[in-house]
Every structure is written in C-alpha cells, then in structure tokens.
PDB file of C-alpha atoms in Angstrom:
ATOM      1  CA  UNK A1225      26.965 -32.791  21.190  1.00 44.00           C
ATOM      2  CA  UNK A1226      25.185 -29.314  21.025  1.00 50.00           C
ATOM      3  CA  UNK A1227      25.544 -27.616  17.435  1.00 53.00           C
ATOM      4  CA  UNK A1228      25.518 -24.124  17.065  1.00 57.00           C
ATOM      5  CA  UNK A1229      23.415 -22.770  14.429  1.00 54.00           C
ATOM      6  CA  UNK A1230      24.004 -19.653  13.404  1.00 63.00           C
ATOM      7  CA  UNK A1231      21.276 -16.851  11.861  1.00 63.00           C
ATOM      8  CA  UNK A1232      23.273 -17.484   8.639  1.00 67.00           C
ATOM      9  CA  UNK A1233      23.599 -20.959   8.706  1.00 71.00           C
ATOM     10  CA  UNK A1234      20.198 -21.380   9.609  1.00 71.00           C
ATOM     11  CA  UNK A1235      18.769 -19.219   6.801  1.00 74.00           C
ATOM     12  CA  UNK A1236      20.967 -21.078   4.596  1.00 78.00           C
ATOM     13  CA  UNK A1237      19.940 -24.615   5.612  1.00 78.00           C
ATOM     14  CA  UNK A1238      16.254 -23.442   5.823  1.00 76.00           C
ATOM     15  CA  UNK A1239      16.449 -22.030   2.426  1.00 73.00           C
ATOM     16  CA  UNK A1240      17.762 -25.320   1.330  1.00 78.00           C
ATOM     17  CA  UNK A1241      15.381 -27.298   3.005  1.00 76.00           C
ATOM     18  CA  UNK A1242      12.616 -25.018   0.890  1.00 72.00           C
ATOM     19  CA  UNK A1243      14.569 -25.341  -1.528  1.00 75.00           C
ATOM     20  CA  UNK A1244      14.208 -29.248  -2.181  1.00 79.00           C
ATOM     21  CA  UNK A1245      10.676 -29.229  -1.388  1.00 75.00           C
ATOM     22  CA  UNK A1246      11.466 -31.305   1.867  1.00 76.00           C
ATOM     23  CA  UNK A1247       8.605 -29.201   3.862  1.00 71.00           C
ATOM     24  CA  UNK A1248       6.160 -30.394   1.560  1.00 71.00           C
ATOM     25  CA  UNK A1249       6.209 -33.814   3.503  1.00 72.00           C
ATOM     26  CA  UNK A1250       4.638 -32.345   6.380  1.00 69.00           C
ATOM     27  CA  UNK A1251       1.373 -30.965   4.443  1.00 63.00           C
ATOM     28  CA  UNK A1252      -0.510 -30.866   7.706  1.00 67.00           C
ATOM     29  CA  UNK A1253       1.824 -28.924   9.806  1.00 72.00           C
ATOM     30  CA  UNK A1254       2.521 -25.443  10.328  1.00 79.00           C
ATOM     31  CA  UNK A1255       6.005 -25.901   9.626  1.00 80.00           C
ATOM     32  CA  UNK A1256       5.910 -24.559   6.104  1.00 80.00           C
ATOM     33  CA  UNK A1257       4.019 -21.473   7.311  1.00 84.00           C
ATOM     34  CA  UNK A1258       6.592 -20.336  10.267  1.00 84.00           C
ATOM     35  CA  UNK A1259       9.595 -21.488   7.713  1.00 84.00           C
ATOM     36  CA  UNK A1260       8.161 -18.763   5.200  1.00 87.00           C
ATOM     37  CA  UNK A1261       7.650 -16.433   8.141  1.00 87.00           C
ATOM     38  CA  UNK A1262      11.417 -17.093   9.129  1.00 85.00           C
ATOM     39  CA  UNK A1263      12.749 -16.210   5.627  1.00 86.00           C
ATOM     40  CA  UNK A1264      10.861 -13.336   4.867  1.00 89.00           C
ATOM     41  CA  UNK A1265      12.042 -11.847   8.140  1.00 86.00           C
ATOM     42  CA  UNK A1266      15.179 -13.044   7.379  1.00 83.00           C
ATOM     43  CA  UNK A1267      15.168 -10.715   4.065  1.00 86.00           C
ATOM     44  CA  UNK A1268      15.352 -14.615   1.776  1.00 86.00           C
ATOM     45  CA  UNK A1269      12.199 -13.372  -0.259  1.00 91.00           C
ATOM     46  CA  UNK A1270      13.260 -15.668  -3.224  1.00 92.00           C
ATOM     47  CA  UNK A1271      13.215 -18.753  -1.253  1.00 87.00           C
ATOM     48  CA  UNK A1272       9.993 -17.286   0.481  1.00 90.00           C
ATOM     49  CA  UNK A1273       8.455 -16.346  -2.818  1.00 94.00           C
ATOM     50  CA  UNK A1274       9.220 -19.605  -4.228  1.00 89.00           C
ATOM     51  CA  UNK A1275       7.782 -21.998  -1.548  1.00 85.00           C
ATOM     52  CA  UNK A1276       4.652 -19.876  -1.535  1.00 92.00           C
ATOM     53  CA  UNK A1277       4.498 -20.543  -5.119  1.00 92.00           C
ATOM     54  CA  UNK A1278       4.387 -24.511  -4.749  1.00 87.00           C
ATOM     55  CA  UNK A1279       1.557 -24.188  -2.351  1.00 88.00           C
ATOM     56  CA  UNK A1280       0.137 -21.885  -4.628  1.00 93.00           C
ATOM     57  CA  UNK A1281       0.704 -24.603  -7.702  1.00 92.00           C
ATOM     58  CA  UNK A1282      -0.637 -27.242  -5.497  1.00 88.00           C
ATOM     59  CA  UNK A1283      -4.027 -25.716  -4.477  1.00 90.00           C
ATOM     60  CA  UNK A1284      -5.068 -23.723  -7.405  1.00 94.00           C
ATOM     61  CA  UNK A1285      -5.634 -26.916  -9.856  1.00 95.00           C
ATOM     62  CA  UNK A1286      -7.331 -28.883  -6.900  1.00 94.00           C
ATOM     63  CA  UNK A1287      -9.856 -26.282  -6.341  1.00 94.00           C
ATOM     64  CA  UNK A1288      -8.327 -25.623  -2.592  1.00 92.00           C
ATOM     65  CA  UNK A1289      -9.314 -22.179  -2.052  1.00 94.00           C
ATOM     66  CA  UNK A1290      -7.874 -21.698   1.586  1.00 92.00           C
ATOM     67  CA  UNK A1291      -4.582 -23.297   1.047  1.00 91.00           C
ATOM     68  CA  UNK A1292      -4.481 -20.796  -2.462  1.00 94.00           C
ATOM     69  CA  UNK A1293      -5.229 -17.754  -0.147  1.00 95.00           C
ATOM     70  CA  UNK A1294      -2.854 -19.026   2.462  1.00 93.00           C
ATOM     71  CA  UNK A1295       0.031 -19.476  -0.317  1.00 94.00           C
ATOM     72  CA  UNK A1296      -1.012 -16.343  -2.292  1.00 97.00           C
ATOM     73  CA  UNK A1297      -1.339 -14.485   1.286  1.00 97.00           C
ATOM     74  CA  UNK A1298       2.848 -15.451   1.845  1.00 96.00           C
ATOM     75  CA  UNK A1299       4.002 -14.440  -1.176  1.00 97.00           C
ATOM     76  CA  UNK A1300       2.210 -11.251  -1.387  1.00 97.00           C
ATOM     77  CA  UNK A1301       4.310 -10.391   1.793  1.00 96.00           C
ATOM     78  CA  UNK A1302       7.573 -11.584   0.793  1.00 96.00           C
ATOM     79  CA  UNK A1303       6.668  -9.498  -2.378  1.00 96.00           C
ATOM     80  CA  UNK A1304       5.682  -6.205  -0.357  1.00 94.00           C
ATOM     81  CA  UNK A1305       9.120  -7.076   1.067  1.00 92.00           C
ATOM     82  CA  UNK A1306      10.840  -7.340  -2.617  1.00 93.00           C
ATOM     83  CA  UNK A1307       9.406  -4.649  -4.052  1.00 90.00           C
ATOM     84  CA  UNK A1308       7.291  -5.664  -6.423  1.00 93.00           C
ATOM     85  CA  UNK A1309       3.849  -4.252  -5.238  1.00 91.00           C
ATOM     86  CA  UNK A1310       1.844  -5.304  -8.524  1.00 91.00           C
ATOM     87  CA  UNK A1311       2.143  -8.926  -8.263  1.00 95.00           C
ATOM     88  CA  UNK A1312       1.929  -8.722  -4.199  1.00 96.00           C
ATOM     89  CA  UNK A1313      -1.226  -6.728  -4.883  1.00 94.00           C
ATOM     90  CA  UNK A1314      -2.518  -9.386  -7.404  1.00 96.00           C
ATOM     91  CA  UNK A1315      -1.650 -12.182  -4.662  1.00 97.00           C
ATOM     92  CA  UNK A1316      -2.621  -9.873  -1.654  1.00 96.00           C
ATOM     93  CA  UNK A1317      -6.149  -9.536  -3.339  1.00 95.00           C
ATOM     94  CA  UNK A1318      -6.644 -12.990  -4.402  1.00 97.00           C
ATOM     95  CA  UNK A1319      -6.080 -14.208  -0.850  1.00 96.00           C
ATOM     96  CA  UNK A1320      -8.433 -10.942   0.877  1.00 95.00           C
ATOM     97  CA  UNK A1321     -11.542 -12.050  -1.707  1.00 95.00           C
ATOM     98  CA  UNK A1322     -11.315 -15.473  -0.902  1.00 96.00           C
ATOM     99  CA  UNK A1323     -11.206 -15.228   2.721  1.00 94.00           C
ATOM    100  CA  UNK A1324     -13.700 -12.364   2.341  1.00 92.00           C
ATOM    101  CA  UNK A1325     -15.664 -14.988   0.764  1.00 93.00           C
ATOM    102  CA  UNK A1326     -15.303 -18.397   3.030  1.00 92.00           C
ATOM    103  CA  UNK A1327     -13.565 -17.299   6.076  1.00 91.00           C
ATOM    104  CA  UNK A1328     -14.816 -15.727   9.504  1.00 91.00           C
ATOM    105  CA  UNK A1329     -13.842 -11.761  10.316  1.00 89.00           C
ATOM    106  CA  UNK A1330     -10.388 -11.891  11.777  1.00 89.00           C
ATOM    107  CA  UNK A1331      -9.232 -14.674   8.994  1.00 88.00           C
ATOM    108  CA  UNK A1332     -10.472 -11.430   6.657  1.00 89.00           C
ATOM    109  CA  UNK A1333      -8.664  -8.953   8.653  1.00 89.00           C
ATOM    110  CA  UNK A1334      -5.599 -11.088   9.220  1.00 88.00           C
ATOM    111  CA  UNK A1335      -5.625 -11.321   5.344  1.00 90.00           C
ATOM    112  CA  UNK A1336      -5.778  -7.750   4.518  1.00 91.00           C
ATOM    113  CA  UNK A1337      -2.303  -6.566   5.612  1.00 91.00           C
ATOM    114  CA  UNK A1338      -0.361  -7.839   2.505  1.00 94.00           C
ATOM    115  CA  UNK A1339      -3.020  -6.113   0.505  1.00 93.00           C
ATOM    116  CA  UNK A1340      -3.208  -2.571   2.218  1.00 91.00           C
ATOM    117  CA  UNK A1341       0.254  -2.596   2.014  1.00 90.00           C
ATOM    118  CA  UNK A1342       0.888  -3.073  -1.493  1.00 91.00           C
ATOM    119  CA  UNK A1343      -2.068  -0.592  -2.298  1.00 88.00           C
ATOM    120  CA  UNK A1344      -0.119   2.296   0.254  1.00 85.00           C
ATOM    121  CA  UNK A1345       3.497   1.651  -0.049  1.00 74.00           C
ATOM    122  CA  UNK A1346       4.637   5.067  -2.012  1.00 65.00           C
ATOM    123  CA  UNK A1347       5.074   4.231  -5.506  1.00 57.00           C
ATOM    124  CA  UNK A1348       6.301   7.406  -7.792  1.00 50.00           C
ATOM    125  CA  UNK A1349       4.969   5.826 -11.021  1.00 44.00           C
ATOM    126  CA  UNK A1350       1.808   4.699  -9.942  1.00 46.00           C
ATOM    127  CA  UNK A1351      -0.778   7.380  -8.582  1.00 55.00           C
ATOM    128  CA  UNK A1352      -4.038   6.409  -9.615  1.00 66.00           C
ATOM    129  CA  UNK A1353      -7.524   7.988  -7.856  1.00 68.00           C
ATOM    130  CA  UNK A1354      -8.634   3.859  -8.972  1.00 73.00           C
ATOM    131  CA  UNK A1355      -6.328   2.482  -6.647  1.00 66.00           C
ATOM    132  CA  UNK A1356      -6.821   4.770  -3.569  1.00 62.00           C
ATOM    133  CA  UNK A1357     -10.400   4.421  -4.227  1.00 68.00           C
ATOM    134  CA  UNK A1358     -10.038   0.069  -4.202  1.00 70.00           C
ATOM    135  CA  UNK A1359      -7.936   0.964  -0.647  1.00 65.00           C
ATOM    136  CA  UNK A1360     -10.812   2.820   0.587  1.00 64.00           C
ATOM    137  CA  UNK A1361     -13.239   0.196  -0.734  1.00 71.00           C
ATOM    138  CA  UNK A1362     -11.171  -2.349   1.029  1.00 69.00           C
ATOM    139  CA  UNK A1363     -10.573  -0.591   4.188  1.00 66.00           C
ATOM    140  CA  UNK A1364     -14.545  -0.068   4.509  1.00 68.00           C
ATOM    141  CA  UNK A1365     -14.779  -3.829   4.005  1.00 69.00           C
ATOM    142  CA  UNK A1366     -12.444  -4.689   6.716  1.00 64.00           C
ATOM    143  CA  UNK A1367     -13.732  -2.227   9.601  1.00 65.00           C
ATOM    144  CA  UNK A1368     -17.095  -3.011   8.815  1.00 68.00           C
ATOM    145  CA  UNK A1369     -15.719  -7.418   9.239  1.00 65.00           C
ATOM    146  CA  UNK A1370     -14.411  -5.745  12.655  1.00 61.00           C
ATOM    147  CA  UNK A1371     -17.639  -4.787  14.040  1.00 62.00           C
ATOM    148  CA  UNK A1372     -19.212  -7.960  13.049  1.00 65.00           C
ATOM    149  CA  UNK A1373     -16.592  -9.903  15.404  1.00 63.00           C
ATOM    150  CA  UNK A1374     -16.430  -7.529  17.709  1.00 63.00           C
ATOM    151  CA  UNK A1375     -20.424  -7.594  18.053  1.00 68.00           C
ATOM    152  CA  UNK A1376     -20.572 -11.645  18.039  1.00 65.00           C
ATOM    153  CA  UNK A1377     -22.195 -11.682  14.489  1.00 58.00           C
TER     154      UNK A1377
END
C-alpha cells in the first residue's frame, strides 16, 4: 500500500524525527545534513536550529572541528532564515575560519554564504564601517581561495 505524504505531513514527521534525536543514529550519513536542508527550506528553522545545535554540542567538546563548522555552518543558515543575523554571523564565522583553516578552497567558499549573508542582509540598527570592512576582508579572502582552485594550487 502506497502512502501519501504530504509537504505538511512530511515536515511534521521530519521535524519529529529531529526532534527525538532519531537521525543521530546514522552519524555517518548525510541524512542529517539533507533533513536540515529540507526544514530550513521548509521555513521549520526551530527544528533546523535545534538539530544543528546537537551536532554542534557533540563536536565542540570532542575537539571535532569539521563536524563544529558543518553544525555551526546549518544553523547560521536557518538563522539568516530566522532573522537573527548576530548569532548566524557568530556561527557563520566560526564555520568560514575553520574551514579557512583545515579545508581546501571550495569547502571555504561553500562555507562563506551563511556568513556574507548575515554581514549584508539590511539591518536598520546595525550600520557599522567595522562590519562592512570584516565583509570586505572576507570577500578578499574568498576570491583570492577562488583563484587558488581555479589555478590548481
């Protein structure tokens, strides 16, 4: 018997699955990843938020600094999403300076859309020359990580 699965019903029993951790049995999979994808495009940046937050939780007291970008990296766009551009900016550039650090060029550029986002997204209360100067900074950064991978290096 074929069940149909509606976009609503299958948020809601994706959420739940986040919900009660049960994608955390499948730590080598990519399943968690295109389940966050899913609800953040699916506007359930809670439930996104929060499962990025228990790989997050995981990696950061084991010293895993790719699976803490990766998690950090999620929630900063699930946070772009929300809103809340401080704390995706905080995540966004935790995840950017670690891949800047350990990663090859197009894991850095791949990394640096949550961050470039959070940094240009209009904010009326926030207009500091700081912060458009850390954009350029990290803008420089990321076209000069191009040319490297485009040249081979």
């Amino acid at each position: 018997m074929i069940h149909r699965i509606t976009r609503v019903s299958g948020v809601r029993l994706l959420a739940a699955a986040v919900e009660a951790r049960a994608l955390e049995q499948e730590p080598d999979s990519l399943l968690g990843t295109l389940a966050t994808f899913v609800l953040i495009a699916c506007e359930e940046l809670d439930a996104a938020s929060e499962h990025s937050g228990a790989i997050i939780d995981v990696a950061r007291p084991r010293g895993w600094l790719i699976a803490l970008a990766h998690g950090s990296f999620l929630r900063a766009i699930a946070l772009v999403r929300a809103g809340r551009m401080r704390e995706a900016e905080a995540d966004a550039r935790l995840a950017f300076d670690i891949k800047l650090a350990n990663s090859p060029p197009p894991a850095v550029i791949w990394s640096l859309f949550p961050l470039v986002d959070a940094l240009t997204v209009p904010r009326p209360l926030i207009k500091s020359p700081d912060q458009l100067a850390s954009a350029r900074r990290i803008a420089g950064i990321a076209i000069s990580s191009l040319a490297v991978a485009r040249s081979g290096g």
